[in-house]
Coordinates of C-alpha atoms and ligand atoms in Angstrom, one line a residue:
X1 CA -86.8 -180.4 180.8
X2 CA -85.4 -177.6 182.9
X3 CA -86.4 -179.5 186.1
X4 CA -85.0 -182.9 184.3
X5 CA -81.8 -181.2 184.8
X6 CA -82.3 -179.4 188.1
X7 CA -83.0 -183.0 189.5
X8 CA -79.6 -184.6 187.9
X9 CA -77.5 -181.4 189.2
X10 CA -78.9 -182.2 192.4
X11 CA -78.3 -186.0 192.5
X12 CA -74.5 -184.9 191.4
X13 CA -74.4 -182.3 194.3
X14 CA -75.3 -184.8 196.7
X15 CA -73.0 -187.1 195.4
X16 CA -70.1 -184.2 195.7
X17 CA -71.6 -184.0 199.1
X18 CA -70.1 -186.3 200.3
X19 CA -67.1 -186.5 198.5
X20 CA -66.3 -182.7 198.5
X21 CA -65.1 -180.1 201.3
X22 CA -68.0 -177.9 202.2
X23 CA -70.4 -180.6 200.1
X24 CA -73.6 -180.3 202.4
X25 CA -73.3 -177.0 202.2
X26 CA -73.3 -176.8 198.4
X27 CA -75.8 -179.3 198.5
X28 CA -78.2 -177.0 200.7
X29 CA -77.4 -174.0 198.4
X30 CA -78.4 -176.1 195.3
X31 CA -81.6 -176.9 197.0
X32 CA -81.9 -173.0 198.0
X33 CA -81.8 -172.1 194.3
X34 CA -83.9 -175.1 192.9
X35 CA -86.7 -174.0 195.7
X36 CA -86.5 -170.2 194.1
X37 CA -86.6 -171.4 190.3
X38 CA -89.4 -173.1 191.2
X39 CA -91.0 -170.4 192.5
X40 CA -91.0 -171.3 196.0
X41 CA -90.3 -169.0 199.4
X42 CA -86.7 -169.7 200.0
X43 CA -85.3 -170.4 203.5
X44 CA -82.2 -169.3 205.5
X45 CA -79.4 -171.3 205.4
X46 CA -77.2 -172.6 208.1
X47 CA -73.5 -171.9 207.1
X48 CA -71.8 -174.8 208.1
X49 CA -68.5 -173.7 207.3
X50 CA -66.7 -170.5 207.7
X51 CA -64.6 -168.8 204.5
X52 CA -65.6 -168.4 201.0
X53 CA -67.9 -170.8 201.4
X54 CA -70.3 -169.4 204.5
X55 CA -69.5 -166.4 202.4
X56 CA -71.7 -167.1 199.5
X57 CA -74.3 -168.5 201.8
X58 CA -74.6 -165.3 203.6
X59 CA -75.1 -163.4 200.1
X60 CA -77.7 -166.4 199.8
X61 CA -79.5 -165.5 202.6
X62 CA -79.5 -161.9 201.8
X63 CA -80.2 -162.0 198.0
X64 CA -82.6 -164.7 198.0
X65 CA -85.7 -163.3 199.6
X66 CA -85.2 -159.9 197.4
X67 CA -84.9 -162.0 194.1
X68 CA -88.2 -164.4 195.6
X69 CA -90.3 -160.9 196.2
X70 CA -89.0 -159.4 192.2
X71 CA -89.9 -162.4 191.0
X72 CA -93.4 -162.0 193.2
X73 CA -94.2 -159.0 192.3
X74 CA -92.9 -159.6 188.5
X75 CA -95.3 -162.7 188.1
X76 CA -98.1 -160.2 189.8
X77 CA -97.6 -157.6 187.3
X78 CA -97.7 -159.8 184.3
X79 CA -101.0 -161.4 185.6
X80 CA -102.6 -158.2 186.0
X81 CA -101.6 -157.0 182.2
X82 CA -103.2 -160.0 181.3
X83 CA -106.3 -159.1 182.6
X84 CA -106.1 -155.8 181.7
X85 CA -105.5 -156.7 178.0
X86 CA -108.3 -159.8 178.4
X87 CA -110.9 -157.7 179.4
X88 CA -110.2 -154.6 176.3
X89 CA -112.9 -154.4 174.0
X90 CA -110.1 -153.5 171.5
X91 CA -108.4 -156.4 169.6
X92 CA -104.3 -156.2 170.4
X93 CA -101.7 -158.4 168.5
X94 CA -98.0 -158.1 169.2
X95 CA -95.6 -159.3 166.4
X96 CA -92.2 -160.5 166.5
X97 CA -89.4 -159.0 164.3
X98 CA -90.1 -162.5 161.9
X99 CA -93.7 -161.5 161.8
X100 CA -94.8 -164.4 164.1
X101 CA -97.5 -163.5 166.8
X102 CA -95.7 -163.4 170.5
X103 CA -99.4 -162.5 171.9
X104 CA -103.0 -161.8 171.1
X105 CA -105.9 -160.8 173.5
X106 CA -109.2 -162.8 173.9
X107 CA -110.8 -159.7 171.7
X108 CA -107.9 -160.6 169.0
X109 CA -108.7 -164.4 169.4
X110 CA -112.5 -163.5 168.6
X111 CA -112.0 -161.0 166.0
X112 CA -109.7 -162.8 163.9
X113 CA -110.2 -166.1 164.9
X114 CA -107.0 -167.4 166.5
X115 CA -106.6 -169.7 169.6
X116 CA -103.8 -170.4 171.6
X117 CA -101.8 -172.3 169.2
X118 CA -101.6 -169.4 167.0
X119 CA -99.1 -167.8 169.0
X120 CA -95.4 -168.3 167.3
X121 CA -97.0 -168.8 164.3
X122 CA -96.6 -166.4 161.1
X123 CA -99.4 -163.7 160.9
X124 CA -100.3 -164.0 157.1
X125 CA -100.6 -167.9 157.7
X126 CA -102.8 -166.5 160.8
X127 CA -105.0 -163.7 159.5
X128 CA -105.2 -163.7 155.5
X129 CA -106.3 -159.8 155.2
X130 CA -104.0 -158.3 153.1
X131 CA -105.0 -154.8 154.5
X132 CA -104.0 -156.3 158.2
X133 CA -100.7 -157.6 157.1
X134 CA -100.1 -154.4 155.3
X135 CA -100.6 -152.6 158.8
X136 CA -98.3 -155.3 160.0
X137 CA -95.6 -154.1 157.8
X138 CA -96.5 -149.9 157.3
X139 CA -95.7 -150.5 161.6
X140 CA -92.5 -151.8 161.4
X141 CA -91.9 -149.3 158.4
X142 CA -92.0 -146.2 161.1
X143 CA -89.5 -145.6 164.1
X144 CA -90.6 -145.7 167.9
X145 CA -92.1 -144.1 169.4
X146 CA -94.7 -142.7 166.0
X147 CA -97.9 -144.9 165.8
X148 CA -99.0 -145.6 162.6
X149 CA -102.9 -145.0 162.1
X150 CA -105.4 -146.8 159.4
X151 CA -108.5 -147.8 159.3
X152 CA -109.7 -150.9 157.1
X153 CA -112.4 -153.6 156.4
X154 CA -112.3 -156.9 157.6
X155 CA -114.2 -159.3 155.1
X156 CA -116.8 -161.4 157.0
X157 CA -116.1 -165.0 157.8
X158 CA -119.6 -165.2 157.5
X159 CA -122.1 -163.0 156.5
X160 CA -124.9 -163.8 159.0
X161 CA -122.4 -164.7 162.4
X162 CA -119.6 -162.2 161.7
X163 CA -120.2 -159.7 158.9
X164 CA -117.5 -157.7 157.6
X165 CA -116.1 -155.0 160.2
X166 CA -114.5 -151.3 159.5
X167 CA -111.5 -151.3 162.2
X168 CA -109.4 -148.3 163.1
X169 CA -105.8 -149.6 163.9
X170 CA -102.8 -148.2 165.8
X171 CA -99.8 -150.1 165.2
X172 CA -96.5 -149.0 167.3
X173 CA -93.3 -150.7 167.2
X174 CA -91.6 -151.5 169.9
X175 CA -88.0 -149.9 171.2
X176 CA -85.2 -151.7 169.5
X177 CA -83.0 -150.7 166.5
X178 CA -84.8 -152.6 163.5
X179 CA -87.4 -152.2 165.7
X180 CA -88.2 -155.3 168.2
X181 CA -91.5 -156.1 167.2
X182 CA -95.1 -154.5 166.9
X183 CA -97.6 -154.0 168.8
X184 CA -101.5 -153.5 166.9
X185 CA -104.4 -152.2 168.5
X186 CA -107.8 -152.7 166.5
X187 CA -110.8 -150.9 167.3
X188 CA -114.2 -151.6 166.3
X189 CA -116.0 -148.5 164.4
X190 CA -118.7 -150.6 162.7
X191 CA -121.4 -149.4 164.7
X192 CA -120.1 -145.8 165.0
X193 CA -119.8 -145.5 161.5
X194 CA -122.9 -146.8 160.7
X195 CA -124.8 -144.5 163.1
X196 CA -123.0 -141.6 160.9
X197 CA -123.9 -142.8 157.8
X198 CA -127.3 -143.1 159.5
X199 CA -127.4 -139.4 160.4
X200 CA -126.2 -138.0 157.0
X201 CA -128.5 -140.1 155.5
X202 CA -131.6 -139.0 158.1
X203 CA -129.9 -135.3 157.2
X204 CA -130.6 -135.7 153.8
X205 CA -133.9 -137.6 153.8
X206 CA -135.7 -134.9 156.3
X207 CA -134.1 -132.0 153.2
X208 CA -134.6 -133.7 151.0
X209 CA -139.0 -134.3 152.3
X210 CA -138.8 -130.9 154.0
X211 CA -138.4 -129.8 150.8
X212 CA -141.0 -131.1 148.4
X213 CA -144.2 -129.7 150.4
X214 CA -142.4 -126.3 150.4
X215 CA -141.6 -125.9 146.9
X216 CA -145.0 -126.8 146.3
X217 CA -146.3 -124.2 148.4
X218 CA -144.0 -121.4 146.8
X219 CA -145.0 -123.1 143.3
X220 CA -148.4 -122.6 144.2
X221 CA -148.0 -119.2 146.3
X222 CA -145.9 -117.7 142.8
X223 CA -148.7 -118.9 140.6
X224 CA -150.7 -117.1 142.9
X225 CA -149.2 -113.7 142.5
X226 CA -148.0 -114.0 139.1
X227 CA -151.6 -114.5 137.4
X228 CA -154.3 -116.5 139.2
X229 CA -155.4 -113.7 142.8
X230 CA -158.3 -112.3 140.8
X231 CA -159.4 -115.8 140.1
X232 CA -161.9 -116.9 142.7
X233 CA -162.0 -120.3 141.8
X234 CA -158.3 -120.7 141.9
X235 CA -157.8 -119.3 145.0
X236 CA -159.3 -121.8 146.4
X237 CA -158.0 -124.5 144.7
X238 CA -154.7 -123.4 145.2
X239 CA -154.8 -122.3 149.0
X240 CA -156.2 -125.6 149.7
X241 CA -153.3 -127.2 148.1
X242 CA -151.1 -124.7 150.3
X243 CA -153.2 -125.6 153.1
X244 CA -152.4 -129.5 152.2
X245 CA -149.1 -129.0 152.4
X246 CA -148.3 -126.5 155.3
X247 CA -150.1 -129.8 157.1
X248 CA -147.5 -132.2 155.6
X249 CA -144.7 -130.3 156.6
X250 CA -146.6 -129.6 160.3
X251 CA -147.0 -133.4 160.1
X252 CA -143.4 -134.2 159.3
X253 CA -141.6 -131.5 161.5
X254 CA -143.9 -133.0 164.4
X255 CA -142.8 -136.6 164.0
X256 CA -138.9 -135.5 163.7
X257 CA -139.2 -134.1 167.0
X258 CA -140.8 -137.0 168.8
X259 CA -138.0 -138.9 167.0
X260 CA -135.3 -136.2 168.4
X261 CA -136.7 -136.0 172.0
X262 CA -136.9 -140.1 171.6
X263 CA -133.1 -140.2 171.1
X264 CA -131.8 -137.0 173.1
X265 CA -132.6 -139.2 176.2
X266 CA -134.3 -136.7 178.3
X267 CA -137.2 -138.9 180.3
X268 CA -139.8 -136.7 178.7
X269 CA -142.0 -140.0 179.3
X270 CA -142.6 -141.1 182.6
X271 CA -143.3 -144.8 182.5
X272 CA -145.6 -146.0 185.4
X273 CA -148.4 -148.6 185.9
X274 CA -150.9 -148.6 183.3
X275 CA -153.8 -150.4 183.0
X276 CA -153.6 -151.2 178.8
X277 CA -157.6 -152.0 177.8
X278 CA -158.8 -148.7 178.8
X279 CA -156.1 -146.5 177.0
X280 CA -156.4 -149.3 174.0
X281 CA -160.0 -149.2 173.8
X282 CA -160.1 -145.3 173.9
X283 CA -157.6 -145.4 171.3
X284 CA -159.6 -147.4 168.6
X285 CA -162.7 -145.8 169.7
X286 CA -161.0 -142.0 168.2
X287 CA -160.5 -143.9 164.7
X288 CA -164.0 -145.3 164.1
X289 CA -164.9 -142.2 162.2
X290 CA -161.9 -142.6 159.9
X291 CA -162.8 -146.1 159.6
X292 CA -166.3 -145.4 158.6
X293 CA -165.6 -143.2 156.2
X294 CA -163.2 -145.5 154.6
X295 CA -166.0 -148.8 154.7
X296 CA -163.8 -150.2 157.2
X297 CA -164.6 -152.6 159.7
X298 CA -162.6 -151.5 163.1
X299 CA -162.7 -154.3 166.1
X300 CA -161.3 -154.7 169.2
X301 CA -160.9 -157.9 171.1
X302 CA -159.9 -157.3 175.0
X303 CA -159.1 -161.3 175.4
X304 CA -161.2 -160.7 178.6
X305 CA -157.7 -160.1 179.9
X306 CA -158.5 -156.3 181.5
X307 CA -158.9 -156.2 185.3
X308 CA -154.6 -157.1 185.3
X309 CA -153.6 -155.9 181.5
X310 CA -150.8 -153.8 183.3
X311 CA -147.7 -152.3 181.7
X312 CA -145.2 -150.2 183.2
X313 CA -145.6 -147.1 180.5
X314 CA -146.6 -143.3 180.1
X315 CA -150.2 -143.8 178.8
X316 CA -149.0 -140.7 176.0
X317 CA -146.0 -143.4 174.6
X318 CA -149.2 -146.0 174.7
X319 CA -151.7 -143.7 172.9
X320 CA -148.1 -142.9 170.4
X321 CA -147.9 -146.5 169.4
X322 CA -151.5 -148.1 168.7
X323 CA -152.2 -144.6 167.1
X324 CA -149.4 -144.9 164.6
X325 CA -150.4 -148.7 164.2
X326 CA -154.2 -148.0 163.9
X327 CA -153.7 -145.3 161.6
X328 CA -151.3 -147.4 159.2
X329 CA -153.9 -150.0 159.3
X330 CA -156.8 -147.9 158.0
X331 CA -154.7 -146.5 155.5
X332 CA -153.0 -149.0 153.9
X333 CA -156.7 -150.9 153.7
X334 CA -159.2 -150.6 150.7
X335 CA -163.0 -150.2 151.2
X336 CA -164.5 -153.4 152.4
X337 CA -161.9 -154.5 154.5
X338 CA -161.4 -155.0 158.4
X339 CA -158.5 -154.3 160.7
X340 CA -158.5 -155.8 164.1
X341 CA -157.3 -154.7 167.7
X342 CA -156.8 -157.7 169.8
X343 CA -155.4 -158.2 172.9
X344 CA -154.1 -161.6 175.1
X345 CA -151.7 -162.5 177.9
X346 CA -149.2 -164.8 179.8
X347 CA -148.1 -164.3 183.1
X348 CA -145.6 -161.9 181.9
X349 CA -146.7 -160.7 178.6
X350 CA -149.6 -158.7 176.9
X351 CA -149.2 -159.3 174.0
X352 CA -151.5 -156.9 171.1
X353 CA -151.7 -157.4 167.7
X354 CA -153.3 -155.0 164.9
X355 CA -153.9 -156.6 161.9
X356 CA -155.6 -155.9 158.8
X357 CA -156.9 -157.1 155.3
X358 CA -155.3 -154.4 153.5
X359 CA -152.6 -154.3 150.5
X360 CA -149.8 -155.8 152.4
X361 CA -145.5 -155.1 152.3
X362 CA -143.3 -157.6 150.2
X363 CA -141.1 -159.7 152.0
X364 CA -138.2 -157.9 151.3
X365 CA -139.6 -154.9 152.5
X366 CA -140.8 -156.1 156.3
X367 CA -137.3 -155.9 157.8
X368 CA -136.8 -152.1 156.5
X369 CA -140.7 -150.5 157.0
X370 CA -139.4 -149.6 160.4
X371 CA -136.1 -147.4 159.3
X372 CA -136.7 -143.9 159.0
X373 CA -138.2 -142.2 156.2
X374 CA -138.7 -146.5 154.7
X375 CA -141.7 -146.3 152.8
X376 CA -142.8 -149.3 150.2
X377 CA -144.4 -147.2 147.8
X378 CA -143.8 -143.3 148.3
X379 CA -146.1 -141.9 146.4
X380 CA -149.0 -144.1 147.9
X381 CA -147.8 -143.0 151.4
X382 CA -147.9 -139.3 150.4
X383 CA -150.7 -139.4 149.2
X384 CA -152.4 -140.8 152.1
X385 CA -150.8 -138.1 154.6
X386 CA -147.7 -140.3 155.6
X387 CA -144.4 -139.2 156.7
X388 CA -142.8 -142.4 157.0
X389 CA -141.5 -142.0 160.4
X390 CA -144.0 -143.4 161.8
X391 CA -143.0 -146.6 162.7
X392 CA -139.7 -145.5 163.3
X393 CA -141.2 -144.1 166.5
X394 CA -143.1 -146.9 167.2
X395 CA -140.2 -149.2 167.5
X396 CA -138.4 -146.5 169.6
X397 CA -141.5 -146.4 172.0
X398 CA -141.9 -150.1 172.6
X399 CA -138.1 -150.6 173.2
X400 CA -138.5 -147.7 175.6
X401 CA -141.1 -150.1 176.9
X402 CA -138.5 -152.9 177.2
X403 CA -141.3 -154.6 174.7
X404 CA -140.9 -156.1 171.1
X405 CA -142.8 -155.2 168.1
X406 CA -142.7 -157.4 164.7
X407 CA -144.8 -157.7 161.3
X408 CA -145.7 -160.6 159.5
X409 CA -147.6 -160.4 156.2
X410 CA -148.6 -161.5 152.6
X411 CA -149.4 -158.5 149.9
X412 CA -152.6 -158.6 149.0
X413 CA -153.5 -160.2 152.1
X414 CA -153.2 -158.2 154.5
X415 CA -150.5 -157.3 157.6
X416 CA -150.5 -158.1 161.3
X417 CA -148.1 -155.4 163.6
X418 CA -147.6 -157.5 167.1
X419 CA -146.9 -155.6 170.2
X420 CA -145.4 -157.4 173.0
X421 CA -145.5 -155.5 176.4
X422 CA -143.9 -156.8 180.0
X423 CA -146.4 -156.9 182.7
X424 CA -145.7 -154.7 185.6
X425 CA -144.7 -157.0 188.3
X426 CA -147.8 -157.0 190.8
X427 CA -145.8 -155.3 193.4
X428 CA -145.6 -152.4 191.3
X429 CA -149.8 -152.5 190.6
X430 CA -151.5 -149.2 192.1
X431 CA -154.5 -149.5 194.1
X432 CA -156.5 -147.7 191.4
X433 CA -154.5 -148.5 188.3
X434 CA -156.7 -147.2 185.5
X435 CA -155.7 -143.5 184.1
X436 CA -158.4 -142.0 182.1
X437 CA -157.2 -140.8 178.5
Ligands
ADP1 P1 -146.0 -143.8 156.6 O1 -146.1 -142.5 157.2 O2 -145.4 -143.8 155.2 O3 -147.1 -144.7 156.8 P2 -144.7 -145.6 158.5 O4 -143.3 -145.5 159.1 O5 -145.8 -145.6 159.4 O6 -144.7 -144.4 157.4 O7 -144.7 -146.9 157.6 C1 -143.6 -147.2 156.7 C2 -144.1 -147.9 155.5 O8 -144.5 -149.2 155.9 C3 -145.3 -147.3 154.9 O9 -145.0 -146.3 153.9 C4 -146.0 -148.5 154.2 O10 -145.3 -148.7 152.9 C5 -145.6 -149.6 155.1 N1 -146.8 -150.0 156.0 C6 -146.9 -149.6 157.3 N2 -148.0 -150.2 157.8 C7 -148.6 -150.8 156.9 C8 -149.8 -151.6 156.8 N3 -150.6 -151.8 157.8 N4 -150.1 -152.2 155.6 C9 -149.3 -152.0 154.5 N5 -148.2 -151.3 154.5 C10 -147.8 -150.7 155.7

């Protein structure tokens, strides 16, 4: 539209042109000015006439490369805060004194779902959260420069794509008497509030288990004193209870700090080429007893893959896993039944998979078995020695391991734990790659 008109005010300056004292050189100044609305480095004019005239296109000369390089470095600066904005992980709206959206960042568009016809439009037609409209209008409630702080819940659009979200949001109003608009900021604290209510919760779990062994060992040390020390018989019975549980609680305080020094980052474990069968095979080999004792049939299946089964791992993360895994097996496996170490490969993955006939985890439960402290039936898994942390550190290991470990199984039936290890590339193979354990 706007160059519509620049084009007709130029046909009628050319027509003046001619018609008009001085008309070429209005005609060259109303190309001059067309050139710099469009953007365009503008060019010296010849003054073809002396007075007011040559006048005004000396001021044209002068002003006209200043006003090009403003509008330069203008354009410049506005391209750069787009970026800038573009590229924040935070979601920023800003809102017209009407409540229409004048702009929203690609982390906005996402969030809320907008595109760019949104902008101009009304923001509860755009976003129907009444907790974000009510931010909307708490921000243009205060006076520049305050910031008005909340934090809210964003309902899903869908549960499974984009669950509900917990946002902390700044809203400041711009300068301006009633004020000029809004500008919100929306930051995403899902995950950091979930990785608090994590902690309280591992806070109050690890209490709450630290605390069940030891009142039974005061329980029993009380009974002790109070009535049973000339007892020989119950001395024994209850210092072997004792005993019991000082190992639970040795057990439990142990597996909290491989979880700790897991997640405190320091490289306690050095990962470096490993050759897999022997550590594997070495592994099973220290459960046979247990396995015997319970009637258990204990296999393992190298897939004849061993002269290049290798992993870039410390062999003690290795031993960590398939111990944890092994051990699970055995106990969660009655008399008569077998559990099964077996190995196979592609060209980039070893893949291992324990599995076992034993009493099996409902559906429902296979997602959660590897959160901390997740046990299907507690008392079961106390009795049988269990902290329930320990596949909590086994799915801490094989990430460390850039690996992948998953469960599929059918109560009753039995449970398969899958282990899926990169190969070390073979540049990174040692000459002599197998480490005794
Ligand atoms: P726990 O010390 O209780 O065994 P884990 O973290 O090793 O703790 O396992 C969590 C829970 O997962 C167990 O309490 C048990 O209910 C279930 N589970 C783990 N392995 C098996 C298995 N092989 N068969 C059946 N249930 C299992």
């Amino acid at each position: 539209m706007a160059y519509v008109a620049a084009l007709m005010l130029l046909i009628l300056l050319a027509i003046a042109a001619r018609t008009v004292r001085g008309g070429w050189t209005i005609n060259d100044l109303a190309m001059g000015l067309i050139r710099l609305a469009e953007g365009r480095r503008p060019v010296q004019l010849h003054a073809r006439e002396s007075g007011r005239l040559g006048e005004l296109v000396a001021a044209y000369n002068a002003t006209a490369p200043e006003i090009f390089d403003r509008i330069q470095a203008l354009e410049a600066d506005r391209e750069q805060l787009r970026v800038v904005l573009g590229a924040m992980a935070e979601a920023v709206l800003a809102v017209d004194p009407r409540r229409r959206l004048l702009f929203a960042n690609a982390s906005a568009d996402a969030l809320f779902g907008l595109d760019p016809d949104s902008v101009g439009r009304l923001i509860p037609e755009l976003i129907r959260s009444p907790q974000v409209q009510g931010a909307v209008e708490a921000t243009f409630r205060i006076a520049h420069p305050d910031a008005y702080h909340v934090e809210l819940t964003l309902p899903g659009r869908d549960a499974l794509r984009s669950p509900s979200r917990i946002l902390a949001v700044r809203g400041t109003p711009l300068p301006g008497k009633s004020p000029a608009g809004a500008v919100l900021v929306f930051h995403d604290v899902s995950e950091l509030r979930r990785l608090e209510r994590m902690r309280q919760d591992f806070v109050a779990n690890a209490s709450h288990e630290l605390k069940t062994p030891l009142a039974s060992i005061k329980a029993y040390a009380e009974t002790l004193l109070d009535w049973a020390l000339e007892d020989p018989e119950m001395n024994r019975r209850f210092l072997e209870r004792i005993d019991e549980q000082a190992d639970r609680l040795d057990a439990l305080v142990r597996d909290m700090l491989s979880l700790a020094r897991l997640e405190s980052n320091q490289d306690f474990y050095r990962h470096e080429p490993l050759a897999l069968i022997p550590v594997l095979s070495t592994q099973v080999e220290t459960h046979r007893d247990r396995a015997e004792a319970g009637v258990l049939s204990l296999t393992f299946d190298d897939g004849g893959v061993e002269g290049d089964a290798t992993i870039l791992a410390d062999e003690e993360a290795v031993r960590q896993i398939f111990d944890n895994l092994i051990d699970n097996a055995i106990k969660y496996t009655p008399e008569g039944g077998n559990v099964r170490v077996a190995c196979s490969a592609t060209p980039s993955l070893i893949t291992v998979e324990v599995r076992d006939t034993g009493v099996g985890i409902p559906r429902e439960d296979q997602s959660r078995i590897f959160e901390r402290f997740y046990r299907v039936d507690k008392a079961r898994s106390r009795e049988l020695g269990g902290t329930g942390l320990g596949l909590a550190i086994v799915k801490h290991l094989v990430s460390s391991l850039q690996g992948r470990v998953e469960v599929s199984s059918r109560p009753g039936a039995g449970s398969t734990f899958v282990v899926r290890l990169p190969r070390a590339s073979a540049s990174l193979a040692p000459a002599s790659p197998v480490r005794e354990g």
